[in-house]
């Protein structure tokens, strides 16, 4: 999948700037400050619809003209947004149908943002019209490097459940199924007498229809799964409406929208083809989320086949939307920014360049505070990072991640597993994926996060945590991975449902059974905190017996009957004590070593997950040099300029490691020799341009 990225001489630096909120003299002071911080790119016009179009037949671009002119005059590059993420009041007043109906069935009135009904013909017409007019006016502006359509698609409740969406859903279903017989079959409609005899009988699944206790409790997974797919597609249609109109005037400038990493309501894989490049807003839920951020970066990089992406937003200091909003500690902004670059970001941008004067984000962090000071800690850190990015120049631009590990990330599995009754609602999709990712990340192996439809031919290891839904020929392709001597790992709840979320009429894990050489007979669950000790030991390992660890496993305990697989871990408690909790099935390999298919039937703790993942990675020589140093990350990018190893210390205490390679630290100019001691303070970053041939 090809990407079209804005060209540029360096990793871009800047962010959302809303000068329409303050007088012109402040603009001048802002730009003088931006110069001090090496700001080269500003994102303009994210929320200006009411100004741009004060009435249905009136457009007024005077203020935006001035805003764009001032940015360009100062030599800044511009990302121009289309302003369609927040409705103007007149529009909602005149056409109330543009407002969403929420999951509880309540039609909303004017307020907030990110809440337009995606099926509203008026919204679709006017948003596309605005995008077209903006493109007509600003296409060809010097310094215009990207179009930013809408903002953070998803919004309130992640969708709309109005009558227009109901009609759109029925059209979408007709397209997907063709006949009601196929629809009834896909939804297993004979259950609870749901056989539909007319398309008009289908209503959106929400609290008034199939759901109780929220979006994850549905009587019919099939309709809810399809509604989520439909809603994701409906919002994609909004993006396409605008992009098409932009393309009428501007054939070449790359078009994107800002995603949100692992955001459940929208299947970003379904959107990926339509974006020219991926970008996302990095607001981690806590201060110690380095593995989660790394995973989210890798999910974003995976959208365009490994091409670089942008961090469109991050806060320099605090966010405003949480109950508690701690500031980023000294050095953390720098560390997280370099982490983004390490994982493939070719731009590191902020929300926001200057603090809002009023409303809910007036205390949100910004490059410049209300006083416009440049002598604050935050500004100094922003400016220092800007200088580092300047000095780095074009070295890493376009660089790719040389990953030998693929991790399958799948929105269908996420949706279906989390709305499934009968298992354990505490076992969450992202938590499970993150557990396996974290172990791989700590081991220092580079990971491509890809859809289950991806070509798996180039990988030594394929991780498939909670691959609940199987689509197409994925089982055969995973078998192909093992057949050529590589390794596959899946966790509990994998291979349970087809793409309609119906169970396979065979032993679990369904079509994956032959690959893993097991069958799952029962699925036990326990409350959080209840554990079952799993003894891990490789029967074929050097010690010839248990040589591993005891992992306190939780939440899910599948009772597994081997069908050819070796037992690598056994439960220590319950009526299934002594039965397999982790298995490995050796198969294939042709002339060489056999491939391995590992199945982890329970929620191992971190130590257990690390042990299993470590075994798999070791076999392929993929355990990195800092694997034993907690919170030290190694991320690698390569391009024609060379191989860049980013060593990032996320820990809170200094550590001493041994340099894994010789090279030059591009941040300090220091020469590093392989094998010499490398001292890392908390939040330290080394960008080592390695001295070795590619
Ligand atoms: C993002 C959004 C921005 C701003 C920011 C605050 O989600 O795109 O407009 O609201 O959050 O953290």
XYZ file of C-alpha atoms and ligand atoms in Angstrom:
706
model
C 0.000 0.000 0.000
C 1.621 3.197 -1.082
C 1.772 6.390 0.892
C 2.095 9.957 -0.305
C 3.905 11.999 2.315
C 4.530 15.722 2.347
C 8.085 16.391 1.270
C 10.359 18.381 3.524
C 13.924 18.863 4.625
C 13.560 17.556 8.198
C 11.256 16.037 10.787
C 8.468 18.591 10.918
C 7.866 20.500 14.126
C 4.953 22.718 15.114
C 1.248 22.104 15.566
C -2.310 23.409 15.867
C -2.396 27.172 15.866
C -5.563 29.230 16.289
C -4.596 32.881 15.902
C -8.210 33.807 15.144
C -8.682 33.738 18.919
C -6.477 36.756 19.630
C -5.466 40.172 18.204
C -2.925 40.673 15.443
C -0.174 42.044 17.652
C -0.177 38.732 19.473
C 0.394 36.945 16.163
C 3.648 38.801 15.749
C 4.848 37.860 19.207
C 3.802 34.250 18.559
C 5.805 33.968 15.371
C 8.852 35.525 17.009
C 8.578 32.847 19.687
C 8.091 30.122 17.077
C 11.413 31.146 15.558
C 13.089 30.566 18.908
C 11.664 27.038 18.997
C 12.467 26.063 15.389
C 8.781 25.735 14.562
C 8.441 25.064 10.845
C 4.852 23.843 10.420
C 1.511 25.173 11.649
C -1.852 23.442 11.397
C -4.470 26.087 10.720
C -8.229 26.292 10.516
C -9.174 23.207 12.500
C -12.352 24.689 13.973
C -13.481 27.756 12.038
C -16.610 26.719 10.177
C -18.818 29.415 11.747
C -16.376 32.121 10.661
C -15.793 30.719 7.195
C -19.484 30.260 6.518
C -21.546 32.576 8.697
C -24.770 31.598 6.915
C -25.825 28.929 4.466
C -25.239 31.106 1.411
C -22.388 33.212 2.736
C -18.724 32.401 2.790
C -16.072 34.667 4.208
C -12.408 33.767 3.933
C -10.959 37.148 4.896
C -9.708 36.116 8.321
C -8.324 32.816 7.093
C -6.602 34.643 4.222
C -4.807 36.773 6.783
C -3.964 33.800 8.973
C -2.527 31.833 6.069
C -0.696 34.843 4.646
C 0.995 35.564 7.964
C 2.073 31.967 8.367
C 3.470 31.754 4.877
C 5.116 35.170 5.067
C 7.169 33.960 7.989
C 8.348 30.958 6.005
C 6.166 28.516 7.833
C 4.709 25.461 6.136
C 0.981 25.028 6.523
C -1.266 22.077 7.184
C -4.708 23.323 6.266
C -7.681 21.792 8.019
C -11.178 21.796 6.603
C -12.953 22.898 9.794
C -15.724 20.334 9.534
C -15.162 18.744 12.964
C -17.415 21.275 14.707
C -20.747 22.542 13.403
C -21.723 26.208 13.286
C -24.820 27.027 15.367
C -26.879 28.261 12.395
C -26.483 24.926 10.683
C -27.855 22.948 13.595
C -30.615 25.481 14.065
C -31.671 25.416 10.447
C -31.161 21.697 9.875
C -31.560 19.863 13.200
C -30.943 16.556 11.420
C -27.219 17.309 11.366
C -27.134 16.562 15.082
C -26.601 13.018 16.250
C -28.981 10.703 17.989
C -26.982 8.993 20.711
C -26.790 5.389 21.793
C -29.650 5.942 24.216
C -31.830 7.217 21.375
C -31.734 10.885 22.388
C -31.604 13.408 19.546
C -28.983 15.989 20.467
C -29.307 19.720 20.108
C -26.571 22.203 19.296
C -23.327 22.005 21.273
C -19.819 20.555 21.501
C -18.020 19.138 18.446
C -17.309 15.839 16.640
C -21.000 15.138 16.682
C -22.395 15.548 13.184
C -24.605 12.747 11.948
C -22.488 11.091 9.263
C -25.575 10.165 7.232
C -27.067 13.643 7.151
C -27.296 14.746 3.496
C -27.067 18.371 4.608
C -23.891 17.737 6.584
C -22.423 15.774 3.722
C -23.273 18.440 1.175
C -22.081 21.407 3.205
C -18.919 19.817 4.580
C -17.881 18.769 1.085
C -18.758 22.213 -0.249
C -16.614 23.892 2.390
C -13.682 21.574 1.701
C -14.031 22.280 -2.018
C -14.107 26.032 -1.526
C -11.075 25.907 0.748
C -9.192 23.847 -1.802
C -10.264 26.157 -4.601
C -8.955 29.132 -2.688
C -5.783 27.806 -1.090
C -4.533 25.089 -3.465
C -1.124 26.122 -4.705
C -0.427 28.348 -1.706
C 3.339 28.256 -1.185
C 4.099 26.199 1.881
C 0.816 24.275 1.854
C 2.081 20.798 2.640
C -0.994 18.814 3.673
C -4.757 18.832 3.964
C -6.242 17.849 7.332
C -9.831 16.710 6.819
C -12.247 17.026 9.758
C -10.826 16.200 13.148
C -10.656 12.986 15.152
C -13.523 11.178 13.455
C -15.519 9.125 15.936
C -16.903 11.587 18.399
C -19.767 11.348 20.804
C -20.704 7.713 21.548
C -18.618 6.790 18.503
C -21.557 7.154 16.141
C -25.163 8.049 15.503
C -28.384 6.060 15.749
C -30.876 8.346 13.982
C -33.414 7.490 11.288
C -31.053 8.635 8.535
C -28.405 6.281 9.864
C -31.023 3.533 10.096
C -31.797 4.000 6.403
C -28.109 4.122 5.577
C -27.545 0.949 7.581
C -30.257 -0.875 5.643
C -28.648 0.187 2.359
C -25.276 -0.962 3.647
C -26.799 -4.326 4.616
C -28.454 -4.767 1.218
C -25.103 -4.148 -0.367
C -23.330 -6.604 1.917
C -25.861 -9.424 1.946
C -28.011 -8.981 -1.143
C -30.875 -10.998 0.293
C -32.653 -11.155 3.610
C -31.970 -14.893 3.734
C -28.249 -14.219 3.844
C -28.718 -11.488 6.420
C -30.830 -13.741 8.645
C -28.244 -16.445 8.307
C -25.341 -14.120 9.151
C -27.108 -12.856 12.245
C -28.340 -16.323 13.257
C -31.768 -14.725 13.356
C -33.683 -17.860 14.277
C -32.342 -17.301 17.784
C -35.061 -15.442 19.739
C -37.265 -15.345 16.682
C -35.521 -12.498 14.881
C -36.076 -13.629 11.302
C -36.536 -10.465 9.252
C -39.039 -10.536 6.423
C -38.554 -6.940 5.241
C -35.461 -4.716 5.258
C -37.520 -1.989 6.910
C -37.808 -4.132 10.027
C -34.094 -3.696 10.724
C -33.377 -0.925 13.235
C -29.997 0.215 14.563
C -28.810 -1.720 17.603
C -28.778 0.572 20.635
C -30.219 0.836 24.134
C -33.732 0.978 22.721
C -33.323 -2.190 20.684
C -30.778 -5.026 21.080
C -28.626 -3.623 23.849
C -28.742 -3.509 27.588
C -26.052 -2.074 29.903
C -24.233 -0.272 27.112
C -22.580 -0.875 23.764
C -20.901 -4.158 24.702
C -24.064 -5.966 25.792
C -26.012 -6.961 22.744
C -28.471 -9.753 22.186
C -27.098 -10.225 18.668
C -23.419 -9.764 18.013
C -24.007 -9.943 14.264
C -26.117 -6.803 14.006
C -23.897 -4.867 16.390
C -20.747 -5.890 14.544
C -22.316 -4.843 11.267
C -23.481 -1.537 12.730
C -19.952 -0.746 13.860
C -18.648 -1.585 10.397
C -21.373 0.540 8.853
C -20.678 3.487 11.174
C -16.957 3.296 10.447
C -17.789 3.294 6.725
C -20.309 6.129 7.111
C -17.690 8.386 8.641
C -15.216 7.267 6.007
C -17.755 8.443 3.421
C -17.615 11.880 5.093
C -13.840 11.905 4.746
C -14.114 10.805 1.128
C -16.711 13.513 0.375
C -14.233 16.151 1.402
C -11.174 14.557 -0.124
C -12.901 14.249 -3.480
C -13.708 17.939 -3.480
C -10.167 18.832 -2.467
C -8.839 16.709 -5.324
C -10.944 18.665 -7.820
C -8.693 21.643 -7.108
C -5.491 20.131 -5.800
C -4.287 16.935 -7.391
C -1.120 16.452 -5.418
C -1.020 17.792 -1.868
C -1.270 14.834 0.548
C -4.534 14.481 2.462
C -4.870 13.006 5.932
C -6.981 13.155 9.064
C -5.838 12.805 12.628
C -6.479 9.344 14.025
C -6.371 8.370 17.675
C -4.147 5.323 17.825
C -6.049 2.378 19.239
C -9.501 3.901 18.984
C -12.257 1.334 19.085
C -15.154 2.930 17.196
C -13.357 3.226 13.864
C -11.656 0.415 11.999
C -8.647 2.333 10.753
C -7.716 -0.557 8.490
C -10.907 0.098 6.549
C -9.804 3.723 6.153
C -6.121 3.251 5.420
C -6.347 3.174 1.626
C -8.159 6.506 1.531
C -5.545 8.464 3.449
C -2.409 9.577 1.651
C -0.483 9.218 4.885
C -1.391 8.291 8.449
C -1.309 10.744 11.326
C -2.454 10.514 14.910
C -2.870 12.310 18.210
C -0.803 10.884 21.046
C -2.464 11.434 24.418
C -1.551 8.412 26.544
C -3.896 7.663 29.439
C -1.085 7.815 32.014
C 2.500 8.821 32.592
C 4.015 5.330 32.346
C 2.583 4.131 29.066
C 5.714 3.776 26.981
C 4.886 0.316 25.642
C 1.304 1.357 24.868
C 2.524 4.427 22.984
C 5.021 2.300 21.082
C 2.209 -0.083 20.134
C -0.035 2.769 19.023
C 2.765 4.227 16.892
C 3.265 0.820 15.314
C -0.475 0.449 14.661
C -0.353 3.780 12.847
C 2.776 2.868 10.889
C 1.106 -0.366 9.871
C -1.762 1.484 8.207
C 0.325 2.463 5.196
C 2.487 -0.611 4.893
C 5.282 0.677 7.139
C 5.580 4.143 5.593
C 6.344 7.001 7.992
C 3.408 8.666 9.730
C 2.939 11.930 11.581
C 2.204 12.705 15.184
C -0.359 15.387 14.431
C -0.919 16.289 18.079
C 0.639 15.801 21.480
C 0.618 18.128 24.441
C 3.794 19.898 25.462
C 2.698 19.812 29.115
C -0.775 18.855 30.326
C -4.021 17.765 28.762
C -7.247 19.300 29.969
C -9.746 16.530 29.466
C -8.859 14.185 32.311
C -9.972 14.323 35.918
C -6.354 14.735 36.946
C -3.925 16.414 34.548
C -0.293 16.056 35.644
C 2.406 17.960 33.763
C 4.954 16.066 31.733
C 8.048 15.765 33.892
C 11.312 17.338 32.697
C 12.675 15.397 29.751
C 9.497 13.430 29.122
C 8.313 15.523 26.193
C 11.681 14.991 24.542
C 11.685 11.274 25.324
C 8.183 10.711 23.962
C 8.866 12.812 20.892
C 11.966 10.821 20.045
C 10.035 7.637 20.710
C 7.570 8.733 18.041
C 10.406 9.387 15.597
C 11.974 6.062 16.560
C 8.770 4.273 15.560
C 8.436 6.007 12.222
C 7.114 9.545 12.754
C 8.391 12.094 10.252
C 6.578 14.930 12.049
C 6.120 15.754 15.722
C 3.400 18.344 16.175
C 1.583 19.818 19.127
C -1.806 20.665 20.257
C -1.426 23.590 20.690
C 0.907 26.409 19.769
C -0.788 28.952 22.063
C -3.226 28.408 24.886
C -6.875 29.143 24.205
C -8.281 32.175 25.885
C -11.505 30.544 26.973
C -13.660 27.406 26.988
C -12.776 23.910 28.105
C -9.222 23.888 26.809
C -8.103 27.228 28.223
C -5.739 25.474 30.641
C -4.637 22.791 28.188
C -0.892 22.835 27.762
C 0.626 24.780 24.879
C 3.941 25.841 23.485
C 3.051 29.384 24.547
C 0.982 30.087 27.646
C -1.551 32.898 28.058
C 1.227 35.352 28.772
C 3.172 34.245 25.706
C 6.285 33.599 27.789
C 9.375 32.063 26.285
C 11.199 31.671 29.599
C 9.059 28.863 30.989
C 10.300 25.310 31.496
C 7.786 24.087 28.926
C 8.897 26.536 26.264
C 12.565 25.857 26.935
C 11.999 22.121 26.512
C 10.006 22.697 23.333
C 12.753 24.947 21.949
C 15.529 22.522 22.881
C 13.739 19.700 21.101
C 13.207 21.968 18.101
C 16.937 22.610 17.963
C 17.667 18.880 18.112
C 15.268 18.163 15.265
C 16.866 20.957 13.259
C 20.273 19.462 13.821
C 19.046 16.001 12.814
C 17.980 17.390 9.459
C 16.839 14.840 6.935
C 18.812 11.912 8.334
C 15.898 9.645 9.279
C 13.234 10.928 6.890
C 11.417 8.147 5.117
C 13.234 5.498 7.124
C 11.540 2.141 7.602
C 11.457 -0.256 10.527
C 13.212 -3.545 9.791
C 10.704 -5.760 11.597
C 10.884 -9.552 11.633
C 7.834 -9.799 13.904
C 4.271 -9.148 12.789
C 1.465 -8.583 15.242
C -2.057 -9.023 13.907
C -4.324 -6.217 15.100
C -7.961 -6.670 14.228
C -10.911 -4.389 14.864
C -13.447 -7.160 14.167
C -11.828 -9.280 16.874
C -11.733 -6.305 19.222
C -15.413 -5.556 18.670
C -16.616 -9.146 18.685
C -14.578 -10.373 21.652
C -15.584 -7.470 23.859
C -19.281 -7.856 23.136
C -19.259 -11.598 23.686
C -21.274 -13.025 26.547
C -20.258 -16.157 28.347
C -16.566 -15.452 28.866
C -14.991 -12.799 31.055
C -15.737 -9.136 30.541
C -12.558 -8.172 32.371
C -10.371 -9.672 29.655
C -9.980 -6.823 27.191
C -8.657 -6.889 23.678
C -6.110 -4.079 23.882
C -4.851 -5.291 27.272
C -4.206 -8.701 25.752
C -2.527 -7.338 22.637
C -0.480 -4.968 24.764
C 0.724 -7.785 27.024
C 2.273 -9.579 24.032
C 3.495 -6.375 22.466
C 5.083 -5.242 25.744
C 7.027 -8.491 26.037
C 8.257 -8.148 22.461
C 9.063 -4.472 22.946
C 11.042 -5.125 26.119
C 12.943 -7.846 24.274
C 13.934 -5.216 21.725
C 12.390 -6.896 18.688
C 10.946 -4.571 16.064
C 7.262 -5.177 15.351
C 5.045 -4.449 12.380
C 1.411 -4.220 13.421
C -0.670 -5.408 10.497
C -4.220 -6.465 9.634
C -5.038 -10.158 9.519
C -5.277 -9.884 5.744
C -1.620 -8.762 5.457
C 1.025 -10.652 3.555
C 2.914 -12.577 6.236
C 5.626 -13.930 3.987
C 8.480 -11.815 5.295
C 8.152 -12.463 9.002
C 9.932 -14.888 11.330
C 7.312 -14.510 14.035
C 3.605 -13.773 13.796
C 1.775 -12.855 17.013
C -1.997 -13.271 17.022
C -3.268 -12.375 20.474
C -7.030 -12.791 20.869
C -7.562 -13.284 17.152
C -11.185 -13.972 17.900
C -12.611 -13.489 14.427
C -11.095 -15.278 11.459
C -11.625 -13.803 8.030
C -10.812 -15.237 4.637
C -7.827 -17.540 4.404
C -5.991 -16.343 7.510
C -5.816 -19.865 8.984
C -4.170 -21.173 5.820
C -1.755 -18.235 5.724
C -0.743 -18.815 9.337
C -0.211 -22.476 8.484
C 1.998 -21.264 5.661
C 4.107 -19.272 8.145
C 4.773 -22.384 10.215
C 5.285 -24.538 7.132
C 8.300 -22.458 6.155
C 9.871 -22.863 9.583
C 8.723 -19.617 11.184
C 6.697 -19.193 14.402
C 3.128 -18.264 15.194
C 1.730 -17.478 18.626
C -1.956 -17.125 19.486
C -3.730 -16.587 22.775
C -7.012 -17.656 24.335
C -10.238 -16.797 22.488
C -8.533 -17.010 19.118
C -10.280 -18.747 16.241
C -13.659 -18.681 17.923
C -15.879 -16.852 15.464
C -16.326 -16.304 11.756
C -16.669 -12.854 10.291
C -20.358 -12.769 11.232
C -19.345 -13.402 14.857
C -20.939 -16.849 14.699
C -19.153 -19.765 16.319
C -17.492 -22.323 14.083
C -19.296 -25.663 14.206
C -16.156 -27.469 15.294
C -13.750 -27.598 18.207
C -12.142 -24.325 19.245
C -9.901 -22.783 18.041
C -11.887 -23.520 14.888
C -9.893 -23.525 11.669
C -6.756 -22.808 13.730
C -7.030 -26.198 15.486
C -4.789 -28.187 13.123
C -2.135 -25.457 13.200
C -1.868 -25.422 16.975
C -2.455 -29.147 17.405
C -4.961 -28.706 20.207
C -8.627 -28.481 20.951
C -10.185 -26.305 23.626
C -12.793 -28.188 25.580
C -13.897 -25.654 28.172
C -13.353 -21.974 28.885
C -13.158 -21.085 32.564
C -13.098 -17.530 33.902
C -12.273 -15.899 37.209
C -12.631 -12.525 38.845
C -9.647 -10.151 38.574
C -7.073 -11.047 41.221
C -7.873 -14.771 41.257
C -4.880 -16.623 39.880
C -3.897 -20.106 38.819
C -0.151 -20.833 38.898
C 1.096 -21.968 35.518
C 4.446 -23.743 35.494
C 6.258 -23.028 32.262
C 9.005 -25.337 31.137
C 10.237 -26.424 27.796
C 10.172 -30.219 27.584
C 12.574 -30.014 24.677
C 14.712 -27.251 26.170
C 18.336 -27.647 27.237
C 17.344 -28.579 30.784
C 15.102 -31.338 29.436
C 12.271 -30.365 31.727
C 10.745 -27.439 33.553
C 13.276 -24.666 33.164
C 10.949 -21.768 33.120
C 8.971 -19.748 35.588
C 5.741 -20.013 37.476
C 3.318 -17.471 36.094
C 0.265 -16.356 38.033
C -2.335 -16.585 35.317
C -5.665 -14.819 35.516
C -9.067 -14.052 34.014
C -9.333 -16.803 31.383
C -8.392 -20.465 31.664
C -9.081 -22.623 28.663
C -9.006 -26.351 29.201
C -6.905 -27.703 26.373
C -6.647 -31.205 24.970
C -3.464 -31.668 22.931
C -3.917 -33.083 19.444
C -0.239 -33.377 18.596
C 1.090 -30.296 20.413
C 3.750 -30.440 23.135
C 2.852 -29.149 26.558
C 5.000 -26.206 27.612
C 2.981 -24.943 30.570
C 0.520 -26.575 32.936
C -2.098 -25.276 35.312
C -1.371 -25.784 39.010
C -4.844 -25.455 40.441
C -8.483 -26.263 39.889
C -9.951 -29.444 38.484
C -7.781 -28.939 35.420
C -4.527 -28.853 37.439
C -1.816 -30.619 35.471
C -3.456 -29.985 32.104
C -1.915 -27.758 29.403
C -2.026 -23.980 29.673
C 0.640 -23.330 27.031
C 1.379 -25.604 24.090
C 3.699 -25.693 21.133
C 3.062 -27.574 17.950
C 6.014 -28.275 15.693
C 5.285 -28.713 12.051
C 6.592 -28.043 8.590
C 9.966 -26.507 8.067
C 10.740 -28.364 4.837
C 14.427 -29.213 4.831
C 15.186 -26.965 7.789
C 13.940 -26.729 11.344
C 10.259 -27.257 11.870
C 8.081 -24.222 12.430
C 6.350 -23.695 15.737
C 2.782 -22.796 16.633
C 2.424 -21.671 20.251
C -0.936 -21.445 21.954
C -1.361 -19.646 25.268
C -4.693 -20.688 26.751
C -4.721 -18.332 29.700
C -3.929 -14.787 30.772
C -0.313 -15.211 31.841
C 1.192 -12.506 34.005
C 3.936 -10.297 32.576
C 6.729 -12.654 33.611
C 4.995 -15.611 32.003
C 4.222 -13.711 28.820
C 7.837 -12.540 28.665
C 9.053 -16.115 29.074
C 6.891 -17.447 26.266
C 7.578 -14.548 23.918
C 11.278 -14.750 24.786
C 11.333 -18.410 23.731
C 9.744 -17.619 20.427
C 12.026 -14.656 19.703
C 15.204 -16.446 20.818
C 14.615 -19.163 18.287
C 14.885 -16.585 15.531
C 17.710 -14.569 17.098
C 15.387 -11.639 17.719
C 16.136 -10.852 21.354
C 17.805 -7.465 21.463
C 20.811 -6.263 23.450
C 18.850 -4.397 26.130
C 16.204 -7.041 26.733
C 17.224 -7.468 30.366
C 17.189 -3.777 31.190
C 13.649 -2.858 32.200
C 12.198 0.186 30.490
C 15.096 0.640 28.084
C 13.719 0.619 24.567
C 15.586 -0.081 21.355
C 13.867 0.977 18.155
C 15.487 0.892 14.743
C 14.870 2.687 11.458
C 16.741 2.309 8.208
C 16.949 4.335 5.031
C 19.497 5.104 2.369
C 21.336 7.295 4.890
C 21.993 4.367 7.180
C 20.716 2.467 10.157
C 19.522 4.449 13.175
C 19.195 2.854 16.579
C 17.153 4.817 19.081
C 17.927 3.900 22.670
C 15.286 5.377 24.958
C 15.325 5.147 28.718
C 11.805 5.235 30.122
C 12.848 4.195 33.622
C 13.017 6.442 36.645
C 16.524 5.468 37.789
C 19.830 5.794 35.918
C 21.151 2.604 34.297
C 24.421 1.522 32.779
C 24.248 -0.638 29.690
C 26.767 -1.839 27.160
C 26.555 -0.163 23.758
C 25.264 -2.667 21.219
C 26.957 -1.092 18.194
C 29.499 1.448 17.167
C 28.300 4.670 15.742
C 27.697 8.341 16.338
C 25.054 9.687 18.663
C 23.400 12.251 16.442
C 22.111 14.209 19.433
C 25.492 14.785 21.064
C 27.980 14.041 18.298
C 29.641 11.559 20.645
C 31.369 8.546 19.114
C 30.154 5.307 20.631
C 32.047 2.042 20.372
C 30.302 -1.298 20.562
C 30.867 -2.917 23.942
C 31.677 0.282 25.793
C 29.629 1.352 28.802
C 26.669 3.554 28.027
C 25.237 5.485 30.948
C 21.574 6.394 30.657
C 19.879 8.880 32.927
C 16.083 8.705 33.238
C 14.491 10.028 30.012
C 17.808 9.805 28.154
C 17.737 9.388 24.393
C 20.526 8.200 22.117
C 20.091 8.303 18.348
C 22.919 6.121 17.164
C 23.765 6.227 13.511
C 25.405 2.862 13.354
C 28.728 2.292 11.642
C 27.874 -0.729 9.647
C 26.811 -1.625 6.209
C 23.112 -2.196 5.706
C -7.547 16.410 20.494
C -8.236 17.349 19.539
C -7.772 18.767 19.714
C -7.737 19.131 21.169
C -6.874 18.147 21.913
C -6.759 18.432 23.381
O -8.271 15.282 20.737
O -8.038 16.945 18.215
O -8.627 19.615 19.012
O -9.034 19.109 21.672
O -7.420 16.876 21.770
O -6.012 17.433 24.033
